[in-house]
PDB file of C-alpha atoms in Angstrom:
ATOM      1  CA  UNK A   1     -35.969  -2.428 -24.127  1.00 52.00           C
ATOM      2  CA  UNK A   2     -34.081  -4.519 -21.660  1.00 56.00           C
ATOM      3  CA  UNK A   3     -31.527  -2.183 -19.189  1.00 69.00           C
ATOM      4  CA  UNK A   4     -28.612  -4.762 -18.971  1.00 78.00           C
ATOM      5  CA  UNK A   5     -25.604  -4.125 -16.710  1.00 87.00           C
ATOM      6  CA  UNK A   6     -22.187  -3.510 -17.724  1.00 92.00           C
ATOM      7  CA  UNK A   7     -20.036  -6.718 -18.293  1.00 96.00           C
ATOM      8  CA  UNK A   8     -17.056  -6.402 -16.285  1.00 98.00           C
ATOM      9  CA  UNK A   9     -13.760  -8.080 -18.138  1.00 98.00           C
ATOM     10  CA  UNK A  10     -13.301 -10.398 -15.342  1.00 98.00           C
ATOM     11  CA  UNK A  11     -16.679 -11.794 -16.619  1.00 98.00           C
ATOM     12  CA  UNK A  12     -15.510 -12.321 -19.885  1.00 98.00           C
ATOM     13  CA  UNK A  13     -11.913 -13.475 -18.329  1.00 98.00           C
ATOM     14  CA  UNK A  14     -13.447 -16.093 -16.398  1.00 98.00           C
ATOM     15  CA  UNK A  15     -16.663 -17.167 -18.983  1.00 98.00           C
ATOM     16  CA  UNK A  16     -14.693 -17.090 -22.014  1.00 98.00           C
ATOM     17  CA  UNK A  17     -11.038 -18.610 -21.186  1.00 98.00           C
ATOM     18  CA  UNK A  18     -11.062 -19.927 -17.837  1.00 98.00           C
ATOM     19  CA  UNK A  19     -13.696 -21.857 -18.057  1.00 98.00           C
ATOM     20  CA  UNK A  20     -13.441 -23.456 -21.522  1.00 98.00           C
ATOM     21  CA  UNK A  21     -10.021 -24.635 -20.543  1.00 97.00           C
ATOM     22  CA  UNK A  22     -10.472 -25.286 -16.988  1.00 98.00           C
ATOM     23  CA  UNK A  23      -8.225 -22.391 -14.786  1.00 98.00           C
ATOM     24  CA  UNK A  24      -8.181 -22.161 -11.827  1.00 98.00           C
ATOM     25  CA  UNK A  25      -7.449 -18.290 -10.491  1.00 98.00           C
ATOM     26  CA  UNK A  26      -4.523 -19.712  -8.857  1.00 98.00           C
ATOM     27  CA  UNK A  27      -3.425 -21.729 -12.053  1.00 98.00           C
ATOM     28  CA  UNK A  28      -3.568 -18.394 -14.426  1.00 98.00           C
ATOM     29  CA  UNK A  29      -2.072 -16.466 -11.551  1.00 98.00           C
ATOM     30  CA  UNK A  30       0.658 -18.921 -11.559  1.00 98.00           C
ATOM     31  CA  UNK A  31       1.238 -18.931 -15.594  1.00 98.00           C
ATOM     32  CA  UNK A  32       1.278 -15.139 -15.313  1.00 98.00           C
ATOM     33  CA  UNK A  33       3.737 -14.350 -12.677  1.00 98.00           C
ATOM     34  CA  UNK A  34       0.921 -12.625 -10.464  1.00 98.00           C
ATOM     35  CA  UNK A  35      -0.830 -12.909  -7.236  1.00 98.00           C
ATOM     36  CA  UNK A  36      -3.683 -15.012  -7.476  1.00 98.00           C
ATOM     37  CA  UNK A  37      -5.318 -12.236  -5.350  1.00 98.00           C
ATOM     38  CA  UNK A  38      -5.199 -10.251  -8.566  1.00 98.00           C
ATOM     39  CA  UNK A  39      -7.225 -12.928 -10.635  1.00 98.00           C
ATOM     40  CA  UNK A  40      -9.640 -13.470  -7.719  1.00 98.00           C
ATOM     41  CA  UNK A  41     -10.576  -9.718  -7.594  1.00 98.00           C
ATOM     42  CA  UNK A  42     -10.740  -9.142 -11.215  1.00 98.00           C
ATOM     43  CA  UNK A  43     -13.177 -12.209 -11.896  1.00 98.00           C
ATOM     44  CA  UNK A  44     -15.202 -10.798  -9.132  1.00 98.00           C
ATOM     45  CA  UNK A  45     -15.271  -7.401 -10.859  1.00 97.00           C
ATOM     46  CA  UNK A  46     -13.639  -5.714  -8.219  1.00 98.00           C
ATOM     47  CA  UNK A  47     -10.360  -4.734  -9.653  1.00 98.00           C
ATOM     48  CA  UNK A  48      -9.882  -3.390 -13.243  1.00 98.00           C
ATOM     49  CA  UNK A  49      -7.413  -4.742 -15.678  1.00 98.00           C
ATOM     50  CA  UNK A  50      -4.269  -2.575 -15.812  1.00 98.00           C
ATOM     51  CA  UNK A  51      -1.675  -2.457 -18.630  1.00 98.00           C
ATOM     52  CA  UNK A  52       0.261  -4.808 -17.022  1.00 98.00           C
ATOM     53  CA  UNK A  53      -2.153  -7.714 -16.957  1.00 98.00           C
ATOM     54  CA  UNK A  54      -3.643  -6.957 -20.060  1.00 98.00           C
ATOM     55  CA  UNK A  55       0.395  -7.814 -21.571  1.00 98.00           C
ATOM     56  CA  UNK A  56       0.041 -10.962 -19.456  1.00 98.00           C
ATOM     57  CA  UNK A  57      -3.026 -11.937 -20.480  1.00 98.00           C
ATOM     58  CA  UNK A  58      -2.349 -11.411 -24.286  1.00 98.00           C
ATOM     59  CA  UNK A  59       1.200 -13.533 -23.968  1.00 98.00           C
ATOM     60  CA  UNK A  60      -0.997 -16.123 -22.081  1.00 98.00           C
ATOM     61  CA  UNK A  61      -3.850 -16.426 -24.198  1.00 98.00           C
ATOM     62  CA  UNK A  62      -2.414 -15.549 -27.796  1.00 98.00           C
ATOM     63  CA  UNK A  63      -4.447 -12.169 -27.803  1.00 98.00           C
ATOM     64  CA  UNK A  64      -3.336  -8.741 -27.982  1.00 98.00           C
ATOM     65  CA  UNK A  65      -3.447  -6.200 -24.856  1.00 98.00           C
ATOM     66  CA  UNK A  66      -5.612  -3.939 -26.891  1.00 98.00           C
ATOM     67  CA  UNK A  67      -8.366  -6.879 -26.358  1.00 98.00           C
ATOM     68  CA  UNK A  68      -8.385  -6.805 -22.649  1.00 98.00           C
ATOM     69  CA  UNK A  69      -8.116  -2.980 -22.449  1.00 98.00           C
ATOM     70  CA  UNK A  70     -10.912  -1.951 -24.841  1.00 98.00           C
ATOM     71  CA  UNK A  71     -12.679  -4.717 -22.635  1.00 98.00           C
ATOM     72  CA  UNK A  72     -12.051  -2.610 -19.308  1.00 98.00           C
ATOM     73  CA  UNK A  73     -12.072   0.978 -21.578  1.00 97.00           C
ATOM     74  CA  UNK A  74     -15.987  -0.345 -22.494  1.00 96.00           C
ATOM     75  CA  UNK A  75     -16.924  -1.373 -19.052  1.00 97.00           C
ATOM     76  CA  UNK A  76     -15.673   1.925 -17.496  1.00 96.00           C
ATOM     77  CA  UNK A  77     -17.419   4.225 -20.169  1.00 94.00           C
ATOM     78  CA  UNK A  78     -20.871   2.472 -19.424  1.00 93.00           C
ATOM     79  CA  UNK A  79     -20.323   2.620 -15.890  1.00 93.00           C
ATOM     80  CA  UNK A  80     -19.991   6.118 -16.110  1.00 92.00           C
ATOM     81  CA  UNK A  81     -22.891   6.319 -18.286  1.00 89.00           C
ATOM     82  CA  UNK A  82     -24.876   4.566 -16.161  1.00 87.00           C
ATOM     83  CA  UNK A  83     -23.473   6.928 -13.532  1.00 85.00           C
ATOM     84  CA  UNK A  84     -24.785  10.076 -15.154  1.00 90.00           C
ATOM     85  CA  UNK A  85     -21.141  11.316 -15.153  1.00 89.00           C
ATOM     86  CA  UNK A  86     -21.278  12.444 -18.306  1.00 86.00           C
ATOM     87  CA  UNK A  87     -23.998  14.676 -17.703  1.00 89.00           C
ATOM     88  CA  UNK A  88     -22.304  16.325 -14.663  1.00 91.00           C
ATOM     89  CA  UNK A  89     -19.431  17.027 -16.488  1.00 92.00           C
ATOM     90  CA  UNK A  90     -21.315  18.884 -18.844  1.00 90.00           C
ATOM     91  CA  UNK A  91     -22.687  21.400 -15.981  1.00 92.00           C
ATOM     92  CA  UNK A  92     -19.135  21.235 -14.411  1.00 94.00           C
ATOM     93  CA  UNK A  93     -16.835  21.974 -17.238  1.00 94.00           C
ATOM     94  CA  UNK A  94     -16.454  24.748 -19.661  1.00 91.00           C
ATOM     95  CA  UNK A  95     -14.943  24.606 -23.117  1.00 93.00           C
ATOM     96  CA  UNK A  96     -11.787  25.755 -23.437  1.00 93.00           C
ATOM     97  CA  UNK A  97     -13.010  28.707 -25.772  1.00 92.00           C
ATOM     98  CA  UNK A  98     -15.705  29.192 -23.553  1.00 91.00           C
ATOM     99  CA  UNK A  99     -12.942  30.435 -21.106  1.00 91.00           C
ATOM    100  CA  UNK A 100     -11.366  32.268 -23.551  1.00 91.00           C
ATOM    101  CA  UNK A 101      -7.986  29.895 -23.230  1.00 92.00           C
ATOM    102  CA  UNK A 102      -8.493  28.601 -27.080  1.00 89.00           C
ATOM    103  CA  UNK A 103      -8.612  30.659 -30.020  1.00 77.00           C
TER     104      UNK A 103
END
C-alpha cells in the first residue's frame, strides 16, 4: 500500500477554489480583509488555518468554518501520526487513575 503524505488545507485552498475560479493570493487576500502574506504561506503549507480565516473563508466561499478546520484538524492529526507522537505520548503520560488523581 501506497504511504501518501498529508494534504495540507492550503492544497485543497488553492486546488479546489482558487484555481477553478481563477484567485490570485493577493485577490482572496483582498476579498478577505487579510495580508496576502497569509494566503501565500498557507497555500505553501507553511502556516495553518486559524479560526479566524477559516470564518473568512466560509463567508467568502459559501462554506462553513467547520470545513476549513476539520481540513487543518485532519492534516495536524496525520502529521503527528506520521510523527510517531502518538506513540511518545503513550511512554510519556500516565492516566489520570494511574496517578491516583481519578477515582
Amino acid at each position: 500500500m501506497a504511504d501518501f503524505s498529508p494534504i495540507h488545507p492550503g492544497e485543497i485552498l488553492l486546488e479546489e477554489f482558487m484555481e477553478p475560479y481563477e484567485l490570485s493570493r493577493n485577490k482572496l487576500a483582498a476579498a478577505l480583509c487579510i495580508p496576502a502574506q497569509r494566503i501565500g504561506q498557507i497555500v505553501k503549507g507553511q502556516r495553518a488555518i486559524t479560526v479566524d480565516t477559516a470564518l473568512r473563508l466560509a463567508k467568502f466561499f459559501e462554506t462553513t468554518p467547520q470545513f476549513w478546520l476539520n481540513l487543518q484538524l485532519r492534516y495536524d492529526l496525520e502529521v503527528a501520526k506520521d510523527e510517531k507522537l502518538e506513540l511518545r505520548i503513550e511512554r510519556e503520560v500516565r492516566t489520570c487513575k494511574e496517578l491516583h488523581f481519578c477515582a
